[in-house]
Coordinates of C-alpha atoms (C1' of nucleotides) in Angstrom, one line a residue:
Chain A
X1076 CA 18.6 -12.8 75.8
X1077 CA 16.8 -11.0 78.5
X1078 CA 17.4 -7.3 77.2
X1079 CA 15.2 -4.8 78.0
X1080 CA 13.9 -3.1 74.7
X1081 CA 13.0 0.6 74.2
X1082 CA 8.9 0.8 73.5
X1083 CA 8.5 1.2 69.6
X1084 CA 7.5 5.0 68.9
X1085 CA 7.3 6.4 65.2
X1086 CA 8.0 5.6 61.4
X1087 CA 8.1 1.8 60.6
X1088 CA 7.6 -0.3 63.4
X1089 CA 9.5 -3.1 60.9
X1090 CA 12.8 -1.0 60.4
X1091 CA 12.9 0.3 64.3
X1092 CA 12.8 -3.0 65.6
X1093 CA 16.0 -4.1 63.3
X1094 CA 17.6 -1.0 64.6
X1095 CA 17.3 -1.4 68.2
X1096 CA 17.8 -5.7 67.3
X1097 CA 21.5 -3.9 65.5
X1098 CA 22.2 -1.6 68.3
X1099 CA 22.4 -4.6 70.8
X1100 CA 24.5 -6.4 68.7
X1101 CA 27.0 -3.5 68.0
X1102 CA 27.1 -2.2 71.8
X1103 CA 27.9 -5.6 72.7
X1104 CA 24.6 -6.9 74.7
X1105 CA 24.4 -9.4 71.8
X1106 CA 27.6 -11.6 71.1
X1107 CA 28.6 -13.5 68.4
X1108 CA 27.2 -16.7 68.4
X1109 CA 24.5 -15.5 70.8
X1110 CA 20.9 -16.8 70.0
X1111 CA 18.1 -14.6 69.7
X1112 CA 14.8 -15.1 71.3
X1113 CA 12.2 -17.3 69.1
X1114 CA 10.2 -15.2 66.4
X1115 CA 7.4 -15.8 69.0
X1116 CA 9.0 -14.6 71.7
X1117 CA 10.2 -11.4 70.2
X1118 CA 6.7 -10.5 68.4
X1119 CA 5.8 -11.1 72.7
X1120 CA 8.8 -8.5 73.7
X1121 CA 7.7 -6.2 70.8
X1122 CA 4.0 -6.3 70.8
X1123 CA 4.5 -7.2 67.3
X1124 CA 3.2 -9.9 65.1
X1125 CA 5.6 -12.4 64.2
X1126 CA 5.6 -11.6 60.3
X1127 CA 6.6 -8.2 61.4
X1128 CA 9.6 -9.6 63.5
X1129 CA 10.4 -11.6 60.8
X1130 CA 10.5 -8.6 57.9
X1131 CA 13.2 -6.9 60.9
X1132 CA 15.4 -9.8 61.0
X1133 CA 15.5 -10.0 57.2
X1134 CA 16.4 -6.7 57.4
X1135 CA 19.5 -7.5 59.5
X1136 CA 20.1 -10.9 57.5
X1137 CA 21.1 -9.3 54.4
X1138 CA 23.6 -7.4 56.3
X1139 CA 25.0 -10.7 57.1
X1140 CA 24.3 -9.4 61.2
X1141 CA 22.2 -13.0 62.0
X1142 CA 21.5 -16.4 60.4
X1143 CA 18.6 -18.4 61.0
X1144 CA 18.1 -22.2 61.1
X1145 CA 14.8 -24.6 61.5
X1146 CA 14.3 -27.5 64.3
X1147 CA 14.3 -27.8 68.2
X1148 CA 18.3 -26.7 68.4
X1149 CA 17.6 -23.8 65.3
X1150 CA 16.7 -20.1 66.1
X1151 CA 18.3 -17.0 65.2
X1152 CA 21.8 -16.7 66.0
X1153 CA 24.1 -13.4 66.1
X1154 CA 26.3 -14.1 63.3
X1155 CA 29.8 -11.4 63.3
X1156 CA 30.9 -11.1 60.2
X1157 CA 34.4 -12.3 59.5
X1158 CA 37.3 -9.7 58.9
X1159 CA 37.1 -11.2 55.1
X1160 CA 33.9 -11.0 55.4
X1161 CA 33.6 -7.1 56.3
X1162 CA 36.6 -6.7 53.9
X1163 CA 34.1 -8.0 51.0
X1164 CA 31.7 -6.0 52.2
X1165 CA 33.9 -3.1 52.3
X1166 CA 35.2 -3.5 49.0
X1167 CA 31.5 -4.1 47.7
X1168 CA 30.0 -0.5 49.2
X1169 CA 33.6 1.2 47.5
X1170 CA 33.1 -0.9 44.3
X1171 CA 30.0 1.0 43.7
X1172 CA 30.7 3.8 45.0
X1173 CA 33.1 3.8 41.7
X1174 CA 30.8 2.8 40.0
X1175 CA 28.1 5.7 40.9
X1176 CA 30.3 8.1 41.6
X1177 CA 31.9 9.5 38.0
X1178 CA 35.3 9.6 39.5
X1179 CA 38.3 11.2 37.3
X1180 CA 40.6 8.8 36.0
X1181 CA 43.3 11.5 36.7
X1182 CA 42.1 11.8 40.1
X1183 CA 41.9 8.4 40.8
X1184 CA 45.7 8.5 39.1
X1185 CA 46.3 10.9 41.7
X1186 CA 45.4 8.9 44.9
X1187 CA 46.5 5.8 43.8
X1188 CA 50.2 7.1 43.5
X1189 CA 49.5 9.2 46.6
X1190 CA 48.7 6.2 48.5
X1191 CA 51.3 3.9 47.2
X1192 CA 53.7 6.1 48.1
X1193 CA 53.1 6.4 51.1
X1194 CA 53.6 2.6 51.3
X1195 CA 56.4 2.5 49.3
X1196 CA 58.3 4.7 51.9
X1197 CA 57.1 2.9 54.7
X1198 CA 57.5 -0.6 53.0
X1199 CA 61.5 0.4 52.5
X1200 CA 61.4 0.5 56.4
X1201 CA 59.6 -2.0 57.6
X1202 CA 59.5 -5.2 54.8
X1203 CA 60.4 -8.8 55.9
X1204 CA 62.0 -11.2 53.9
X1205 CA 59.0 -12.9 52.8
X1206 CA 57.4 -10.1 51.1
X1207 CA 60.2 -9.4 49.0
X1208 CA 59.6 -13.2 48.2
X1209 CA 56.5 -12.4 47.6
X1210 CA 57.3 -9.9 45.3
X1211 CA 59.8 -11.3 43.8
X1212 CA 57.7 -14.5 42.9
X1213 CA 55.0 -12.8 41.5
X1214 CA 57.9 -10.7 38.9
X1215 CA 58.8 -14.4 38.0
X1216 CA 54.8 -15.0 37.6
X1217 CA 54.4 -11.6 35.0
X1218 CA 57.3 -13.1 33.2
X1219 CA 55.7 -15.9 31.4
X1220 CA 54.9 -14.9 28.4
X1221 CA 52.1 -17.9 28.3
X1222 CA 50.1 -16.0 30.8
X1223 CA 46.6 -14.9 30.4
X1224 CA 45.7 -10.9 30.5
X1225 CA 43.6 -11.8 33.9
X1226 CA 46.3 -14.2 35.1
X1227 CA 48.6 -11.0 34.7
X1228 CA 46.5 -8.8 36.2
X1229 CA 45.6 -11.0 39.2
X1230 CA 49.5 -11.4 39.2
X1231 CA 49.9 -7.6 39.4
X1232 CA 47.2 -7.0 42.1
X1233 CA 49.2 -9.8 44.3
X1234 CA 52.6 -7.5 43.3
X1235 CA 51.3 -4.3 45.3
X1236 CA 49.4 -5.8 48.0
X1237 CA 52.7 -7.4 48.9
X1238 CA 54.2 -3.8 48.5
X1239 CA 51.2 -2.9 51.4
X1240 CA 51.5 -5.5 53.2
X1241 CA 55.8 -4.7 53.5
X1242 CA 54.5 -1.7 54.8
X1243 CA 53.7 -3.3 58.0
X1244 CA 50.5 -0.7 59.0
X1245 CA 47.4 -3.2 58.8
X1246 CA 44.7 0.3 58.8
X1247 CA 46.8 1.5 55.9
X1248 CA 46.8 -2.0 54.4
X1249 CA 43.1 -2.5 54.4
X1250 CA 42.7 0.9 52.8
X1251 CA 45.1 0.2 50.2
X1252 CA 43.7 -3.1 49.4
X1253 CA 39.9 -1.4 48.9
X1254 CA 41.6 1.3 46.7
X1255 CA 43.2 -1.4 44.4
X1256 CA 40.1 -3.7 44.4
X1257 CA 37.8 -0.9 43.5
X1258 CA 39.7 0.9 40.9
X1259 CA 40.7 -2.6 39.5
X1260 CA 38.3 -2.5 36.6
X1261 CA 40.0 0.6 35.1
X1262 CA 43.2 -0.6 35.7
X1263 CA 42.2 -3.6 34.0
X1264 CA 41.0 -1.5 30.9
X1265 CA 44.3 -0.2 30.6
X1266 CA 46.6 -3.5 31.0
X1267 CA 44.2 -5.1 28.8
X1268 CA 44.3 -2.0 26.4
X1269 CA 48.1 -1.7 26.0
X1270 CA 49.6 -4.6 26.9
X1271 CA 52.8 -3.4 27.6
X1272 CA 53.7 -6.0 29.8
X1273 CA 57.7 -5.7 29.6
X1274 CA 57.7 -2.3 30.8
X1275 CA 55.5 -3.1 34.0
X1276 CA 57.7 -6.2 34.4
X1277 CA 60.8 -3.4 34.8
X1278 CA 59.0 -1.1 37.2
X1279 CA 58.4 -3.9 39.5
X1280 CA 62.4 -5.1 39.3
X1281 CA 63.1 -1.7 39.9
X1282 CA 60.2 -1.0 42.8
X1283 CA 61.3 -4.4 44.1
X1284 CA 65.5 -3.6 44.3
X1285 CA 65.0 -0.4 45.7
X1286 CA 63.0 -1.9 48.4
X1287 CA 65.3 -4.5 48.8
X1288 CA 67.6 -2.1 49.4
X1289 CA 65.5 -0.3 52.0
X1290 CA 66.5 3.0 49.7
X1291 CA 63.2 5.3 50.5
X1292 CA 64.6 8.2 47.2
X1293 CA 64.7 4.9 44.9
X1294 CA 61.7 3.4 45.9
X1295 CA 60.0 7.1 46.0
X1296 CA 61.4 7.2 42.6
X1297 CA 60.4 4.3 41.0
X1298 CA 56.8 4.0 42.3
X1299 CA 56.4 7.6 40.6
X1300 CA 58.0 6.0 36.8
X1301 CA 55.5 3.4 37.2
X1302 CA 52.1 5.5 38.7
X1303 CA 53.0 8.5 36.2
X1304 CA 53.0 5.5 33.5
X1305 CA 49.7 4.5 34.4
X1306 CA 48.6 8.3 34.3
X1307 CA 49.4 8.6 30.7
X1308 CA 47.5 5.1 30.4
X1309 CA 44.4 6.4 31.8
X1310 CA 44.9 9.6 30.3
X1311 CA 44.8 8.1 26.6
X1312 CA 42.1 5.4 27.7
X1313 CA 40.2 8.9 28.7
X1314 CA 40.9 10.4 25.6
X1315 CA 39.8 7.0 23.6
X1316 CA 36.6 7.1 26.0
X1317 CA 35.8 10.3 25.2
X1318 CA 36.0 10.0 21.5
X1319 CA 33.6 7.6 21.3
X1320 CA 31.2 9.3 23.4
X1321 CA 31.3 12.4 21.6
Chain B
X469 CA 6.9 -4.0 34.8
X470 CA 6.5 -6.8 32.8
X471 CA 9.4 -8.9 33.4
X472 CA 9.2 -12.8 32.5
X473 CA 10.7 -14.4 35.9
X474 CA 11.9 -18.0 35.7
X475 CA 10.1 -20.9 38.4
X476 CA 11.6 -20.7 41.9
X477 CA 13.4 -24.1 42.8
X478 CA 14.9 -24.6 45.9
X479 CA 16.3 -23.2 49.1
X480 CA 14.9 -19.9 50.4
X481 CA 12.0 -18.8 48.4
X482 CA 12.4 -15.5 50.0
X483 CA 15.7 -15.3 49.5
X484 CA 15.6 -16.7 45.7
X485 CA 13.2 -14.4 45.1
X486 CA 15.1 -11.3 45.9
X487 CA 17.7 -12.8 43.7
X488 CA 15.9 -12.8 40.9
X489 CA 14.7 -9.4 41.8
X490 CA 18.0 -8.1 42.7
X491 CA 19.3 -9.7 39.5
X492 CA 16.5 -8.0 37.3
X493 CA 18.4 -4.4 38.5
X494 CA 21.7 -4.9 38.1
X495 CA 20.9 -6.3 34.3
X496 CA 19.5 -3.0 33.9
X497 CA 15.6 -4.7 33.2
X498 CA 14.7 -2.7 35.8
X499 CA 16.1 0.8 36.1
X500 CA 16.5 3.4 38.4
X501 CA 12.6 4.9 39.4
X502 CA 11.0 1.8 38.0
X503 CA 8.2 0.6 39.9
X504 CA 7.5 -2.7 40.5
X505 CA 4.3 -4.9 40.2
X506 CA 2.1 -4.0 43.5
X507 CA 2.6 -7.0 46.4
X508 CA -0.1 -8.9 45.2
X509 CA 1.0 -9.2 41.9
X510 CA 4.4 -10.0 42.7
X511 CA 2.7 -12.7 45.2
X512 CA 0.7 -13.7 42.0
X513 CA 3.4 -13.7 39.3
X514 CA 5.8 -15.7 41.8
X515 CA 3.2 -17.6 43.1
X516 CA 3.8 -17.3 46.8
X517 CA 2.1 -15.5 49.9
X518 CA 2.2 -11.4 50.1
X519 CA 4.5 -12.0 53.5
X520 CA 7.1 -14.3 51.7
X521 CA 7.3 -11.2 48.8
X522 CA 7.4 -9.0 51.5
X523 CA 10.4 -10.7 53.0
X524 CA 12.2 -10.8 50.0
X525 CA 11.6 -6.8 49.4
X526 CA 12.9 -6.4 53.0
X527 CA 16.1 -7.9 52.1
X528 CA 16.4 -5.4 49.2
X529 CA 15.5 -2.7 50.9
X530 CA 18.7 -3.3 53.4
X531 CA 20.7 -2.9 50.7
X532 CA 19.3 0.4 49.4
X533 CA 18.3 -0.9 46.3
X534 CA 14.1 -0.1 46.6
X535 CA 12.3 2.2 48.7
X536 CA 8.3 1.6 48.8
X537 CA 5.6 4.2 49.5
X538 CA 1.7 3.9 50.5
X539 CA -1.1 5.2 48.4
X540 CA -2.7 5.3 45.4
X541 CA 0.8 6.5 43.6
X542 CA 2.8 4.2 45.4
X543 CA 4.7 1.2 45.2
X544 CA 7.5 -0.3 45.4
X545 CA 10.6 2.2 43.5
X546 CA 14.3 1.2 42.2
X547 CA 16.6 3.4 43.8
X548 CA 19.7 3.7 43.0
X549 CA 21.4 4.7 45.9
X550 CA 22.6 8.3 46.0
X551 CA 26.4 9.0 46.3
X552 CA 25.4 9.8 50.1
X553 CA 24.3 6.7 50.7
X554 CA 26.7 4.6 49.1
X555 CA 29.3 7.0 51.4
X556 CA 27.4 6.1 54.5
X557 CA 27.5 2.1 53.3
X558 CA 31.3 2.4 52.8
X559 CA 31.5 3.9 56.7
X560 CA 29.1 1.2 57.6
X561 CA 31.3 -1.2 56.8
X562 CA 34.7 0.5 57.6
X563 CA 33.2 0.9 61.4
X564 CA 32.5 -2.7 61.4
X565 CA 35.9 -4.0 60.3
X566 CA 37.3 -1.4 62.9
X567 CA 35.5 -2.7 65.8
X568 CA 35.9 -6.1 65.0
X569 CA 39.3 -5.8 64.0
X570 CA 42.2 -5.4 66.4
X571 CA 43.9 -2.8 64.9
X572 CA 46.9 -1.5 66.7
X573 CA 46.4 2.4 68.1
X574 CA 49.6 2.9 67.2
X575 CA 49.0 1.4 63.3
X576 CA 45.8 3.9 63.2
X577 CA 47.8 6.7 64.3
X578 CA 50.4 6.2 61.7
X579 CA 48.0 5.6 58.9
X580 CA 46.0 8.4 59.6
X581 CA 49.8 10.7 60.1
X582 CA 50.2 9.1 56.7
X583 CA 47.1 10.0 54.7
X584 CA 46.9 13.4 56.4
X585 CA 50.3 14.6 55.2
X586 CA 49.8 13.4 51.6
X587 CA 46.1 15.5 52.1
X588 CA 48.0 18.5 53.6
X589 CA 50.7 18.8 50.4
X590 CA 47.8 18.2 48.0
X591 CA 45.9 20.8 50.2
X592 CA 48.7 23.7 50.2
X593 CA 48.7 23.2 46.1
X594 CA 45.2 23.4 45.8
X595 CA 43.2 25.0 48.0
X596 CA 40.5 27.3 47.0
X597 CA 39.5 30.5 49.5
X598 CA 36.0 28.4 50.6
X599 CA 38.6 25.4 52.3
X600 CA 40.2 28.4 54.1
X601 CA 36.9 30.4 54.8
X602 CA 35.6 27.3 56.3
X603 CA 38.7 25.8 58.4
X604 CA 39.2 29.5 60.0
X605 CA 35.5 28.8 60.9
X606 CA 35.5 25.8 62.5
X607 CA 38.7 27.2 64.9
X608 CA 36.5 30.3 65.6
X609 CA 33.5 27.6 66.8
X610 CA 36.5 25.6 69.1
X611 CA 37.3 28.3 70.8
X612 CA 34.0 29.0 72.5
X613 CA 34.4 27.6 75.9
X614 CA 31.0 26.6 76.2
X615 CA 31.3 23.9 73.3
X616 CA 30.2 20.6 74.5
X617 CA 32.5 17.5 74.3
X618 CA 30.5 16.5 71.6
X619 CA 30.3 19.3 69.4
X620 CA 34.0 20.0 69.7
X621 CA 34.6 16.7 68.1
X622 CA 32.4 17.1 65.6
X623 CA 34.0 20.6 64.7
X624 CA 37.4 18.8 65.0
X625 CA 35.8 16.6 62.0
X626 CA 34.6 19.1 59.9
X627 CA 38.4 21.1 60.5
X628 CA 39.9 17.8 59.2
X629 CA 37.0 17.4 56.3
X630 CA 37.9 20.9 55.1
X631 CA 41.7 20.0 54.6
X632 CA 41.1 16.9 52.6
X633 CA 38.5 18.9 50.4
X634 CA 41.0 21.4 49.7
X635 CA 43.2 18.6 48.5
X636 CA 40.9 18.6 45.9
X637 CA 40.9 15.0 45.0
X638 CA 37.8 13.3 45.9
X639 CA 39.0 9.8 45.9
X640 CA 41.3 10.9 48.2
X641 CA 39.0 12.4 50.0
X642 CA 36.7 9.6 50.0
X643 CA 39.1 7.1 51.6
X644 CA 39.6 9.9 54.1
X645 CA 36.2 10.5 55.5
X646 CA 35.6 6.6 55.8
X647 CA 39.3 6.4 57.8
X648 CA 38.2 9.5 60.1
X649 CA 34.8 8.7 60.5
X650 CA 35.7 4.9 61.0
X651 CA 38.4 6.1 63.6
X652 CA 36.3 8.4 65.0
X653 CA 35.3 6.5 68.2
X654 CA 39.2 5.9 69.1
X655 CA 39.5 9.8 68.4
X656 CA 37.0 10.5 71.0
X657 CA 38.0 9.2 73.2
X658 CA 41.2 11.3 72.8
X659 CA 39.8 14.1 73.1
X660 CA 37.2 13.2 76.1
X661 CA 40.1 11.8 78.4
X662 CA 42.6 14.4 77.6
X663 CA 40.9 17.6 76.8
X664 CA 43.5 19.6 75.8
X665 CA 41.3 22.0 73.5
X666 CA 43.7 24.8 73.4
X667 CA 46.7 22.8 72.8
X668 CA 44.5 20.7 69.6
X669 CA 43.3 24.4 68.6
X670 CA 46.6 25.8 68.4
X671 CA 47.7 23.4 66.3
X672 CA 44.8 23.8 63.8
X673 CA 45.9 27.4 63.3
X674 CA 49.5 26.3 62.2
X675 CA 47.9 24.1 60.0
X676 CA 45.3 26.3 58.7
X677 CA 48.3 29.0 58.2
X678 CA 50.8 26.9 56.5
X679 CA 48.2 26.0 53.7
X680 CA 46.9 29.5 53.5
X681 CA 50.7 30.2 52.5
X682 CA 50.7 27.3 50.2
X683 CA 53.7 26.5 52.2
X684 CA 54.2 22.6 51.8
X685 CA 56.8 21.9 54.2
X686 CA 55.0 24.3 57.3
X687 CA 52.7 22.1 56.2
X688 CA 53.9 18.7 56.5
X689 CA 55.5 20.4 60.0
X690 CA 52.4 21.4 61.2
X691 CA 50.3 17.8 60.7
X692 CA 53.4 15.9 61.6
X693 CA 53.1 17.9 65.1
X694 CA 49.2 17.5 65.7
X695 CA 49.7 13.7 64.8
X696 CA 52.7 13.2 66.9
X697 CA 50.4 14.5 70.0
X698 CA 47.9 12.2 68.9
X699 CA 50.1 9.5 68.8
X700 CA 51.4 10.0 72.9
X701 CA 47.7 10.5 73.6
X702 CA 47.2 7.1 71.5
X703 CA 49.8 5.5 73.5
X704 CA 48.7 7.3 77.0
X705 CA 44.8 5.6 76.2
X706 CA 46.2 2.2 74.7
X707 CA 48.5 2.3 78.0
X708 CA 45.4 3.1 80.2
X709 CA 43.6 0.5 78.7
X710 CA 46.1 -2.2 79.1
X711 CA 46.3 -1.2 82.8
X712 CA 42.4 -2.0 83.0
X713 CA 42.3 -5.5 81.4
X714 CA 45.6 -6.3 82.6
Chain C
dT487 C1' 23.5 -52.7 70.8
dA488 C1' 21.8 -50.3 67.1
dA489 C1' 18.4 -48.8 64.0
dA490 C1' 13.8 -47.0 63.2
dC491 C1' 10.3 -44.0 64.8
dA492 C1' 7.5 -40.7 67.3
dT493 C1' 7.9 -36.1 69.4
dA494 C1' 8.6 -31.4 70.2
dA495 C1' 10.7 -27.1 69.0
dT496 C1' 11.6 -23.7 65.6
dT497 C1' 11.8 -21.3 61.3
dG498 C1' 9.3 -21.1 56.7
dT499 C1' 5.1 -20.2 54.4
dC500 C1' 0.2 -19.4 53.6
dA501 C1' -4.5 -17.1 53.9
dA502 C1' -7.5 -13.3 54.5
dG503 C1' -8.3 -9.1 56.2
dC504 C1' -8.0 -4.5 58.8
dA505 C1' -5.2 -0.1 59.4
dA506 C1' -2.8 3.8 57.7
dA507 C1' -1.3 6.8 54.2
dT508 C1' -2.1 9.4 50.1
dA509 C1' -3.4 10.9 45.3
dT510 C1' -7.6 11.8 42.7
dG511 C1' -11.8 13.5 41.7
dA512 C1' -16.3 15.1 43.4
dA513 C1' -19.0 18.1 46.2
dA514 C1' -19.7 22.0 49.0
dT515 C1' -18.8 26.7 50.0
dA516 C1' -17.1 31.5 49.5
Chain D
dT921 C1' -15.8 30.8 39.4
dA922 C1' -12.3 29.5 42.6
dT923 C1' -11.1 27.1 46.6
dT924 C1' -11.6 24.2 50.2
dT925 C1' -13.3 20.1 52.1
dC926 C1' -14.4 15.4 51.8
dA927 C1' -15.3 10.8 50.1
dT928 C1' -12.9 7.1 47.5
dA929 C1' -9.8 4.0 45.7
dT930 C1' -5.2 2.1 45.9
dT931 C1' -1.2 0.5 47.9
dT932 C1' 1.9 -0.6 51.7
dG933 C1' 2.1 -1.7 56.8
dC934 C1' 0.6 -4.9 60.1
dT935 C1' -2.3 -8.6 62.5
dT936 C1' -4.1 -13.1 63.5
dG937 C1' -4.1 -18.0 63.2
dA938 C1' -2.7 -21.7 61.1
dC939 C1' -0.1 -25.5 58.6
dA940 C1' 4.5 -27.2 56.4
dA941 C1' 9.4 -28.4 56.7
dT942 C1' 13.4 -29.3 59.3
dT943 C1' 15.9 -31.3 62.9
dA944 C1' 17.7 -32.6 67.7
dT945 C1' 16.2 -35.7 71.4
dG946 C1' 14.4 -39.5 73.4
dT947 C1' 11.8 -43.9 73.0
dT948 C1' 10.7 -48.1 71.2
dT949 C1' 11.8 -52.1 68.6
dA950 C1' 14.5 -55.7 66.1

DNA sequence: TAAACATAATTGTCAAGCAAATATGAAATA
DNA sequence: TATTTCATATTTGCTTGACAATTATGTTTA
């Protein structure tokens, strides 16, 4: 590797050396794929022992940053998470954030029919044929009156990522996609709840048509019937929620 | 703590280990505060070498999940992480799926157009004298020409914070700090190439004015204007750039 | 030619101990 | 007596040196 490595100063020798190990990796001096120096050779560079090197790069394993394997052709290699990879990761830190933070169901309402909005709109400009396929299909899915409450809801979740992904706008997309993932489990709770499949089955036709139809006031229109549905969902799920904790 | 832990098998011990730790949390056996058995007795109860356990805390504490302090009264501590923290993972991770991620300037400047204007109407509906006090403050501390690069950006952050807190949804808000924070770098660079402060400054007032007056279409003017001149300045950077590599 | 084997390199783990921090209680001092 | 100072014990942080496990490479042997 050959980098030349700031003199270790202050707090935990252990965490400063994974930080200045991350910091080469992030500014670029470290590639993916690139192989690290040998635990010896970096308890040399640091003036550390070699347990110490090794507590640092465990530090930076569980962040997926490197992976390490045994024999003469092993070592530590720089290991760049995949875009699904970061995406799991991402949905992981805004899972339990959800978790943690005691987020309103109203306000979480709120955002979601916000945000799809905003995709709807942009999704009535920009869809391709193979998203209203997509779309479509998955209608045809929710329609089998055989299917499982997950199988529905994993139907549904497939439904509106194809809405986000007519959008067209990949940043929006991925924020979309961590929204829906981490407010799944509520949304769950209310499918599961009141399984009022036939009505959700309609919104999508309509959501669907109206987007077929690259209409932005119907498609406006009918992601508002079916978030404002879901509002009075969470609302009573609330109310239930609240009755048995008080 | 107490805590029956089954044989380690196979693999990683380290990593098995922190499993089982890890595991022993989420269950809830171990709960927030709880301190765990000192390293030697976690060395004795698994049967390994204090360095392996020490490993194995390392790859917990990257993840927030224990903190450990020397002395008589320390120990190793459960921590659940604070809402801060579990902020600061979710920009952690957005950053990395940014820089790894090709997104399309032009994509982040319409997702962020996006997600501003639906802030802005929620903004002009909601906002509480504090989100005016403290967006009239920030434009007082950008117009001091001796502001640094630096801390003009980081004012220009706070300007945009104060707007999606006076939305007054904090999911919302939430998937807003992560986008600006995770777009931040792009941003900057904005604003170092072209620095246009009075023209960015003006534009802050409008803003600032049209939610003052809970007007929601001044509003939506306003932010679509600031985010149009991002966009050319986008463009004008993405263009630059293409001339470099090109 | 191909299979078996030794070899070397590298991470994984162990052992015992010293260094540093820090709460607690005892001793010295005002 | 009250307060400060100091010794002490406890726990993590880190060191040194070594052996075990894994695995690519080259060498020997059938």
């Amino acid at each position: 590797m050959s980098i030349q490595y700031a003199p270790v100063v202050a707090t935990s020798v252990t965490k400063q050396i994974a930080e200045q190990i991350r910091e080469s990796i992030f500014d670029g001096r470290l590639k993916a794929d690139d192989r690290l120096p040998t635990e010896h050779e970096l308890a040399d560079q640091f003036s550390v022992s070699r347990p110490t090197i090794r507590e640092a790069l465990k530090l930076l394993a569980a962040q997926n940053l490197i992976r390490s394997r045994r024999g003469p052709t092993g070592g530590t290699f720089v290991k760049r998470p995949t875009e699904e990879e970061a995406r799991a990761d991402l949905t992981t830190a805004a899972t339990l954030l959800v978790s943690l933070g005691e987020f309103d169901l109203a306000e979480i309402a709120e955002a979601r029919h916000e945000l799809e909005l905003v995709c709807g709109r942009l999704a009535a400009q920009n869809r391709q044929p193979r998203h209203l396929e997509q779309m479509a299909a998955e209608i045809t899915v929710q329609k089998d009156p055989e299917l499982s409450d997950e199988a529905f809801c994993a139907s549904d979740v497939r439904f509106h990522r194809a809405l986000v992904d007519a959008a067209g706008n990949s940043v929006l997309g991925f924020v979309m996609y961590t929204v829906i993932e981490a407010l799944q489990p509520v949304e769950n709770m209310v499918i599961f709840r009141f399984r009022e499949r036939q009505k959700i089955i309609g919104q999508h036709e309509k959501i669907l048509a109206a987007i077929t139809d690259a209409s932005i006031k119907r498609t406006e229109k009918a992601i508002t019937k079916q978030m404002n549905y879901l509002r009075t969902q969470f609302a009573a799920a609330q109310e239930h929620r609240n009755r048995m904790t008080g």
